[in-house]
Backbone as a chain_set.jsonl record, in Angstrom:
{"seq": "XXXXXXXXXXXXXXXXXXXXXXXXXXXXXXXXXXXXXXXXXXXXXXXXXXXXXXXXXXXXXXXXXXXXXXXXXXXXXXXXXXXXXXXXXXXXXXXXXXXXXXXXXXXXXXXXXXXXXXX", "coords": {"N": [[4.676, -140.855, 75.513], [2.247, -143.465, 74.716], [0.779, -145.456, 77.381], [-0.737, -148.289, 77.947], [-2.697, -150.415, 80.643], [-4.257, -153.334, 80.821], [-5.987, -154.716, 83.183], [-8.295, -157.049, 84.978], [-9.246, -159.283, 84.15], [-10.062, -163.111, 84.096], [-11.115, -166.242, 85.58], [-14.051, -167.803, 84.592], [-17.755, -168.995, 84.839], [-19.918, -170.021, 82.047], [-22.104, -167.608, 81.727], [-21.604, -166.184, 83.645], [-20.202, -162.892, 84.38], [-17.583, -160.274, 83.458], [-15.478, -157.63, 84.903], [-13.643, -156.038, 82.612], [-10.314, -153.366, 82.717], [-8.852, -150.645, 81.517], [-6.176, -148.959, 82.361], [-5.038, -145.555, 80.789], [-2.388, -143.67, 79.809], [0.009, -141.26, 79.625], [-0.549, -139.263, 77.673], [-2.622, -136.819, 76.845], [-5.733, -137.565, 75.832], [-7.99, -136.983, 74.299], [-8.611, -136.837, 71.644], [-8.326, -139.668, 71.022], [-9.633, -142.451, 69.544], [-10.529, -145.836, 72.059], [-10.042, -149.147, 72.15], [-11.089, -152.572, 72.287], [-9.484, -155.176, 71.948], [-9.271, -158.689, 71.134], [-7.943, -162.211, 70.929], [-7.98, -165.246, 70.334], [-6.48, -168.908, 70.998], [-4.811, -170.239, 68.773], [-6.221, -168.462, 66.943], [-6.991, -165.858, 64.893], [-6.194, -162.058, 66.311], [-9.14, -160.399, 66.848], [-11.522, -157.603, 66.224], [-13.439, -156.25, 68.775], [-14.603, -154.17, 70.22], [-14.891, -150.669, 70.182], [-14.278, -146.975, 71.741], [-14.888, -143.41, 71.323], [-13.329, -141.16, 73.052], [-13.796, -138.682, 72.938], [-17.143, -137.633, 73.081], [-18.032, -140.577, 73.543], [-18.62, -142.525, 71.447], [-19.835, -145.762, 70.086], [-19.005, -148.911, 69.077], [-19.512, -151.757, 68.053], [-18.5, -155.48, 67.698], [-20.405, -157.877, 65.986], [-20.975, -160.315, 67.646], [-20.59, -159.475, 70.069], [-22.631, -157.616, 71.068], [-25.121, -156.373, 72.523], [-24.374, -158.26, 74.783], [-21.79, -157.424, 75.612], [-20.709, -154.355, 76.925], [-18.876, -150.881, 76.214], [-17.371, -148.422, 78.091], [-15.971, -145.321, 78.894], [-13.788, -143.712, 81.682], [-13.201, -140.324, 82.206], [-11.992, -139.111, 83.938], [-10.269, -140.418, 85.315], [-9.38, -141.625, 83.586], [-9.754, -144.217, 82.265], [-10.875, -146.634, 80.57], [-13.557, -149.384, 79.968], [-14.65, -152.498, 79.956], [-17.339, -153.935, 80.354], [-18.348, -157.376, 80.855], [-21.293, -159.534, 80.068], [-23.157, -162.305, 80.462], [-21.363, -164.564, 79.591], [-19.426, -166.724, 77.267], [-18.238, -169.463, 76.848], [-16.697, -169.618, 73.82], [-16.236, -167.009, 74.457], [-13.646, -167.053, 75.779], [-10.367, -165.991, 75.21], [-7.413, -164.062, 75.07], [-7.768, -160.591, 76.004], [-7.076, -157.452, 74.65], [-6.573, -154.104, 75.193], [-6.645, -151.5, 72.946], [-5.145, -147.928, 71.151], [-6.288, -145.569, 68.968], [-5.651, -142.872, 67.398], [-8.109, -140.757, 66.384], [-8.554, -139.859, 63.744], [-7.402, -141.86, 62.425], [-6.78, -144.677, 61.032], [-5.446, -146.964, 62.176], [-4.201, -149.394, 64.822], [-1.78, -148.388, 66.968], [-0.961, -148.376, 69.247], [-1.203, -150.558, 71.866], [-2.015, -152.352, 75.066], [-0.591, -155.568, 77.196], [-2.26, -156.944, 77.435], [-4.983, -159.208, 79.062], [-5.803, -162.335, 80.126], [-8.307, -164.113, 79.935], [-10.826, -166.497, 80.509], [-13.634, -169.129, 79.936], [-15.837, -171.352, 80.931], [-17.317, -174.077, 80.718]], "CA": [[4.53, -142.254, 75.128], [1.399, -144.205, 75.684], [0.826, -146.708, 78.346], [-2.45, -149.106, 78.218], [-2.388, -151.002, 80.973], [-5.538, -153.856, 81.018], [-6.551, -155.57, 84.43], [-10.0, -157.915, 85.443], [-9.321, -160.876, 83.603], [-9.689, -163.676, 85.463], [-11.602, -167.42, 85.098], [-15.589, -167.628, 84.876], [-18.29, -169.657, 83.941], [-20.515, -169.586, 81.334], [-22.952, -167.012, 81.711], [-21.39, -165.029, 84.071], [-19.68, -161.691, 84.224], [-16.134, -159.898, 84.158], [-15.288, -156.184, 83.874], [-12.075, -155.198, 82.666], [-10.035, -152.089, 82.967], [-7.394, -150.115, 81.074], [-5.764, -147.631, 82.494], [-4.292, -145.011, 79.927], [-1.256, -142.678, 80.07], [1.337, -140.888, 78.553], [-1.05, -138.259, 76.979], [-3.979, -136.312, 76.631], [-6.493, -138.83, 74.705], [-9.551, -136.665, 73.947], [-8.535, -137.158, 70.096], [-8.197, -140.614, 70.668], [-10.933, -143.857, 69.843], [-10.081, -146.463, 72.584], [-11.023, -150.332, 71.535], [-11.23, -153.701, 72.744], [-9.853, -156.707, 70.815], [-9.287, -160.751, 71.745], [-7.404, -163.514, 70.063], [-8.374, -166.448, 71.474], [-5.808, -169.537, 70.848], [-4.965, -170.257, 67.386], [-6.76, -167.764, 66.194], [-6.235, -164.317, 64.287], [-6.601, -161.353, 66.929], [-10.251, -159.514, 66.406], [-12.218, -156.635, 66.939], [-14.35, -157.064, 69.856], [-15.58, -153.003, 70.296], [-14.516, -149.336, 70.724], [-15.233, -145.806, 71.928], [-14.298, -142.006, 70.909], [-13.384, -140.312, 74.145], [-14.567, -137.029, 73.094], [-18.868, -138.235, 72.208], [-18.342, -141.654, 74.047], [-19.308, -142.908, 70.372], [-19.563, -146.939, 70.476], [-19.254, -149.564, 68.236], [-19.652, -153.708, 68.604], [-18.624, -156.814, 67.122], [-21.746, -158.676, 66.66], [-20.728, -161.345, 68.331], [-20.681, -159.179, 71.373], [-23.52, -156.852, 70.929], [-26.196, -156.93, 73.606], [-23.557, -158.874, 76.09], [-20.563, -156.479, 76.239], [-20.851, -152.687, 77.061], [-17.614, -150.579, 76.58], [-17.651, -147.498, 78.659], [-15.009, -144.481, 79.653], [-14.312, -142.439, 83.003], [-12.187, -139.549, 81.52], [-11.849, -138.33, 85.072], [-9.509, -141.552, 85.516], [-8.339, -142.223, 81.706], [-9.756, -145.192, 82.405], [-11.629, -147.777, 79.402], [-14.064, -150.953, 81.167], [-15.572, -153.566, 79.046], [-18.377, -155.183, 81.347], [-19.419, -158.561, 79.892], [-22.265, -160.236, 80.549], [-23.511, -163.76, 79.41], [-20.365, -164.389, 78.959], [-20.156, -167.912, 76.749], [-16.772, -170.353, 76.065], [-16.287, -168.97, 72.631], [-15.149, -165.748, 75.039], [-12.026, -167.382, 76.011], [-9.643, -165.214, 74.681], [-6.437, -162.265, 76.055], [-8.308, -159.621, 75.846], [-6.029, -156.335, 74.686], [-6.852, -152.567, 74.92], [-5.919, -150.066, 71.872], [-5.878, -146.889, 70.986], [-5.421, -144.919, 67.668], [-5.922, -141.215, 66.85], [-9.319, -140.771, 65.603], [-8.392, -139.522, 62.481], [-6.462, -142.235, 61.447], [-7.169, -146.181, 60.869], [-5.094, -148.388, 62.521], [-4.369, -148.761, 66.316], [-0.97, -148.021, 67.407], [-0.805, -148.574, 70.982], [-1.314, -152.106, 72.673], [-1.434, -153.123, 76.028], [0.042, -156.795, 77.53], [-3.167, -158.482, 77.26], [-5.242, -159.674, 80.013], [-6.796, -163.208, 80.171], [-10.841, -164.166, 79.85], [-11.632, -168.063, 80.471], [-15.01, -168.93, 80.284], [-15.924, -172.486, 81.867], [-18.508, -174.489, 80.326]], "C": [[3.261, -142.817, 75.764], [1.187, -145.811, 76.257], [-0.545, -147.111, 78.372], [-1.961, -150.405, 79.196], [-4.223, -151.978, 81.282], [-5.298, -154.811, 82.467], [-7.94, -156.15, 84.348], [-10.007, -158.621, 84.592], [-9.046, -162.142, 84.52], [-10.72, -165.564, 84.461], [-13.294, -167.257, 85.481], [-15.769, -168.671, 83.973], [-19.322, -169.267, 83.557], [-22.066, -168.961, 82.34], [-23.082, -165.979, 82.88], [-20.805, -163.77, 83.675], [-18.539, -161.329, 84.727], [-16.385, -158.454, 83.778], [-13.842, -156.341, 83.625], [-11.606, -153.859, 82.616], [-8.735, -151.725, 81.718], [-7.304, -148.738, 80.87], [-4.944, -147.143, 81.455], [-3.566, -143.964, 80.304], [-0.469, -142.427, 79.262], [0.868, -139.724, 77.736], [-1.97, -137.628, 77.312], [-4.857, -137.237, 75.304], [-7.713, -138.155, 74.255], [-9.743, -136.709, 72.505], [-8.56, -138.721, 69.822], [-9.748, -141.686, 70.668], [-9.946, -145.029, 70.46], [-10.579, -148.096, 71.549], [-10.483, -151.576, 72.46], [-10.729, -154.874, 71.859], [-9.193, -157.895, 71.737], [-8.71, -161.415, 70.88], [-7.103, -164.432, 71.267], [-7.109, -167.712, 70.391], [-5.967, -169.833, 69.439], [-6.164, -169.376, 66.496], [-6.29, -166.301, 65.736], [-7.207, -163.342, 65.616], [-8.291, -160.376, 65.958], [-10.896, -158.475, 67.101], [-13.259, -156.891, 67.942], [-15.403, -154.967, 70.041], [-14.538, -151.86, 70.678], [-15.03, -148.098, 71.528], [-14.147, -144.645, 71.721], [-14.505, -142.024, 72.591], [-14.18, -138.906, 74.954], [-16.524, -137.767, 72.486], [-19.214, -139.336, 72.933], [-19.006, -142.57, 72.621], [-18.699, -144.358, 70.584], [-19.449, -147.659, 69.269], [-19.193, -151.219, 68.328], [-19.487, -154.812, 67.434], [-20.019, -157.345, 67.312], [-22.172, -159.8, 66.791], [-20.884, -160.962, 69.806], [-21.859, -158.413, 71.571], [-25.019, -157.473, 71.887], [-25.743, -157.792, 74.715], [-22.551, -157.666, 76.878], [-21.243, -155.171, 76.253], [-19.12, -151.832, 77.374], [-17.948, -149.111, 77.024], [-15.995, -146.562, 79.338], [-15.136, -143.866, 80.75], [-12.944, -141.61, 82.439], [-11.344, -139.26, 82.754], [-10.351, -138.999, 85.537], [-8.502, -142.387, 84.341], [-8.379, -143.592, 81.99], [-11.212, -146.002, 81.488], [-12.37, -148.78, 80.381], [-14.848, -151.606, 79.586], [-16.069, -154.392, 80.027], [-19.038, -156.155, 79.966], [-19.669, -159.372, 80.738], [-22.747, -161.399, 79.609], [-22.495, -164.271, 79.029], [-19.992, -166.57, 78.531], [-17.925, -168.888, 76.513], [-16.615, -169.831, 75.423], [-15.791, -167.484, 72.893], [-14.022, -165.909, 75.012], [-11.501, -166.525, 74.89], [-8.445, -164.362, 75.597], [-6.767, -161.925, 74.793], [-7.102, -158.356, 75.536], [-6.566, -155.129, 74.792], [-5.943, -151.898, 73.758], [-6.19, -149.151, 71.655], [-5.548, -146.104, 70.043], [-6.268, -143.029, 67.92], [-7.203, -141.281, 65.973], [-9.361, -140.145, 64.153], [-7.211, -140.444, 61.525], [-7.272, -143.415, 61.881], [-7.027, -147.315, 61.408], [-4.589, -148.035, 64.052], [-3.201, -149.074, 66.35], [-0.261, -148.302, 68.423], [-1.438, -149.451, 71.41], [-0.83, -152.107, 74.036], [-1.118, -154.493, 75.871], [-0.864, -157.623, 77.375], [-3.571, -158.381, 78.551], [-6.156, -161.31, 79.848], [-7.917, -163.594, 80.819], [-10.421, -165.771, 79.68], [-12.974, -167.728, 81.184], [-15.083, -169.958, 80.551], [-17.39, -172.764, 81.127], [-19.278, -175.164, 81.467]], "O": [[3.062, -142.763, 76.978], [1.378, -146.907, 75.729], [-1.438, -146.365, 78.775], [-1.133, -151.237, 78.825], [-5.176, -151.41, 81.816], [-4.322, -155.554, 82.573], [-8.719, -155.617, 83.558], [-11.108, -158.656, 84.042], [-8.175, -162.261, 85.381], [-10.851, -165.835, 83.268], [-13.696, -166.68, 86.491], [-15.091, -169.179, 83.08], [-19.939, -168.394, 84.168], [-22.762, -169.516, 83.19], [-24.022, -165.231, 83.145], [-20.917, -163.531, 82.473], [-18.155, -161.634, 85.856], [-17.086, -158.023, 82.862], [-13.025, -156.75, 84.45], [-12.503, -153.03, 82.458], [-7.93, -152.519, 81.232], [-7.737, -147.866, 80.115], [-4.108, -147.928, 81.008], [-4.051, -143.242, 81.175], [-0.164, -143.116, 78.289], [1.725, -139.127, 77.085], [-2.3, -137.93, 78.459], [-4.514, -137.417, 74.136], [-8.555, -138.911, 73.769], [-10.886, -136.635, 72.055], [-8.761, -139.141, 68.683], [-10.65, -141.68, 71.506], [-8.899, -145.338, 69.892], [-11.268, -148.1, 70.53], [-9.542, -151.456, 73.245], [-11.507, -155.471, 71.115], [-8.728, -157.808, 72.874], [-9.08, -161.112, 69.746], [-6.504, -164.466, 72.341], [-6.895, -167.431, 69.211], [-7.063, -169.725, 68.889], [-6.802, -169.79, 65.528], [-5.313, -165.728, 66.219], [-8.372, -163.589, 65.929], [-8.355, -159.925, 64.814], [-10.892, -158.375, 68.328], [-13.944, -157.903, 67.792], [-16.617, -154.784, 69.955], [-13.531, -152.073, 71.353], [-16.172, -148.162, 71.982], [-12.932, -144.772, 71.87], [-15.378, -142.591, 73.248], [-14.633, -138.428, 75.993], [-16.71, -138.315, 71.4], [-20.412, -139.477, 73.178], [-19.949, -143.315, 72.883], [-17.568, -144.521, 71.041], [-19.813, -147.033, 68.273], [-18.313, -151.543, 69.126], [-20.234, -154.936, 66.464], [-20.676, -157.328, 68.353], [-23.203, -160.333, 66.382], [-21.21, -161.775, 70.67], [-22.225, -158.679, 72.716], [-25.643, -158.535, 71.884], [-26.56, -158.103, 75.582], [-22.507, -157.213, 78.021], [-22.276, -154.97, 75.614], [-18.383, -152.042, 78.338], [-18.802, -148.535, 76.351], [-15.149, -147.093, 80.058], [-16.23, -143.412, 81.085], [-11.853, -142.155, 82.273], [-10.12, -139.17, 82.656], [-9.445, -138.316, 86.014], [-7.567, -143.183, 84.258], [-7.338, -144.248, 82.013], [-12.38, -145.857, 81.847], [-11.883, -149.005, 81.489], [-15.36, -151.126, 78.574], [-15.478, -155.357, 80.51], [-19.667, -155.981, 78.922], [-19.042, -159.87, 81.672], [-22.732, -161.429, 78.378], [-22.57, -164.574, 77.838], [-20.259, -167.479, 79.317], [-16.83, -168.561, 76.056], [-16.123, -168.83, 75.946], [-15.18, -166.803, 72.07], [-13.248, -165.177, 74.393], [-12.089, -166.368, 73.82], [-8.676, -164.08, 76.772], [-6.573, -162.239, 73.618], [-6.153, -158.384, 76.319], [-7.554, -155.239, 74.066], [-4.713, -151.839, 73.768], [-7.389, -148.9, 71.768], [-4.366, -145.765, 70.102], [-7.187, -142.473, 68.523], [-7.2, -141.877, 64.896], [-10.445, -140.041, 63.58], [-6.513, -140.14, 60.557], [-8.154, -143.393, 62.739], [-7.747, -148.314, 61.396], [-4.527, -146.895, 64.513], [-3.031, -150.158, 65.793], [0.961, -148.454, 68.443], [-2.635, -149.167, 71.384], [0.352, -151.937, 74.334], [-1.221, -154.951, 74.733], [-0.661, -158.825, 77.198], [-2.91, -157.695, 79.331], [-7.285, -161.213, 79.369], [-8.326, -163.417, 81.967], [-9.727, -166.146, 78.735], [-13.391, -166.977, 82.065], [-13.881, -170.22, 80.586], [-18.314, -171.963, 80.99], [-20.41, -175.607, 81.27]]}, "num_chains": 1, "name": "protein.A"}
């Protein structure tokens, strides 16, 4: 069974920086693409960015692109999303997912962690 657990959400203001974490378990993931998404209050949850495990292959909302960086340590089965510049329109809980790279939709959800940004 897998376990995503996200930590490093916390309160900031604009134009600083958070990392977050999410630790993964319950498997062997080298088949899996991890990802990043946010739904910020009344809003529909969105993609925010991913990565293949096996390649480190990336991909970005481009809303985040050139702020966020999502990065793996396999060593640790551990996901980070460092963001930088980070703007109000961040606000959001942040989630970690993770699907089987040969399939479409993501599967596995952590609890969320919350991102305020401070104007």
């Amino acid at each position: 069974q897998v376990q995503l657990v996200e930590s490093g959400g916390g309160l900031v203001q604009a134009g600083g920086s958070l990392r977050l974490s999410c630790a993964a378990s319950g498997r062997t993931f080298s088949n899996y693409r991890m990802g990043w998404f946010r739904q910020a209050p009344g809003k529909e949850r969105e993609f925010v960015c991913s990565i293949t495990w096996r390649g480190g292959i990336t991909n970005y909302a481009d809303s985040v692109k050139g702020r966020f960086t999502i990065s793996r340590d396999s060593a640790k089965n551990t996901v980070y999303l460092q963001m930088n510049s980070l703007k109000p329109e961040d606000t959001a809980v942040y989630y970690c997912a993770a699907r089987l790279v040969s399939t479409s939709e993501y599967d596995n959800w952590g609890q969320g962690t919350q991102v305020t940004v401070s104007s």
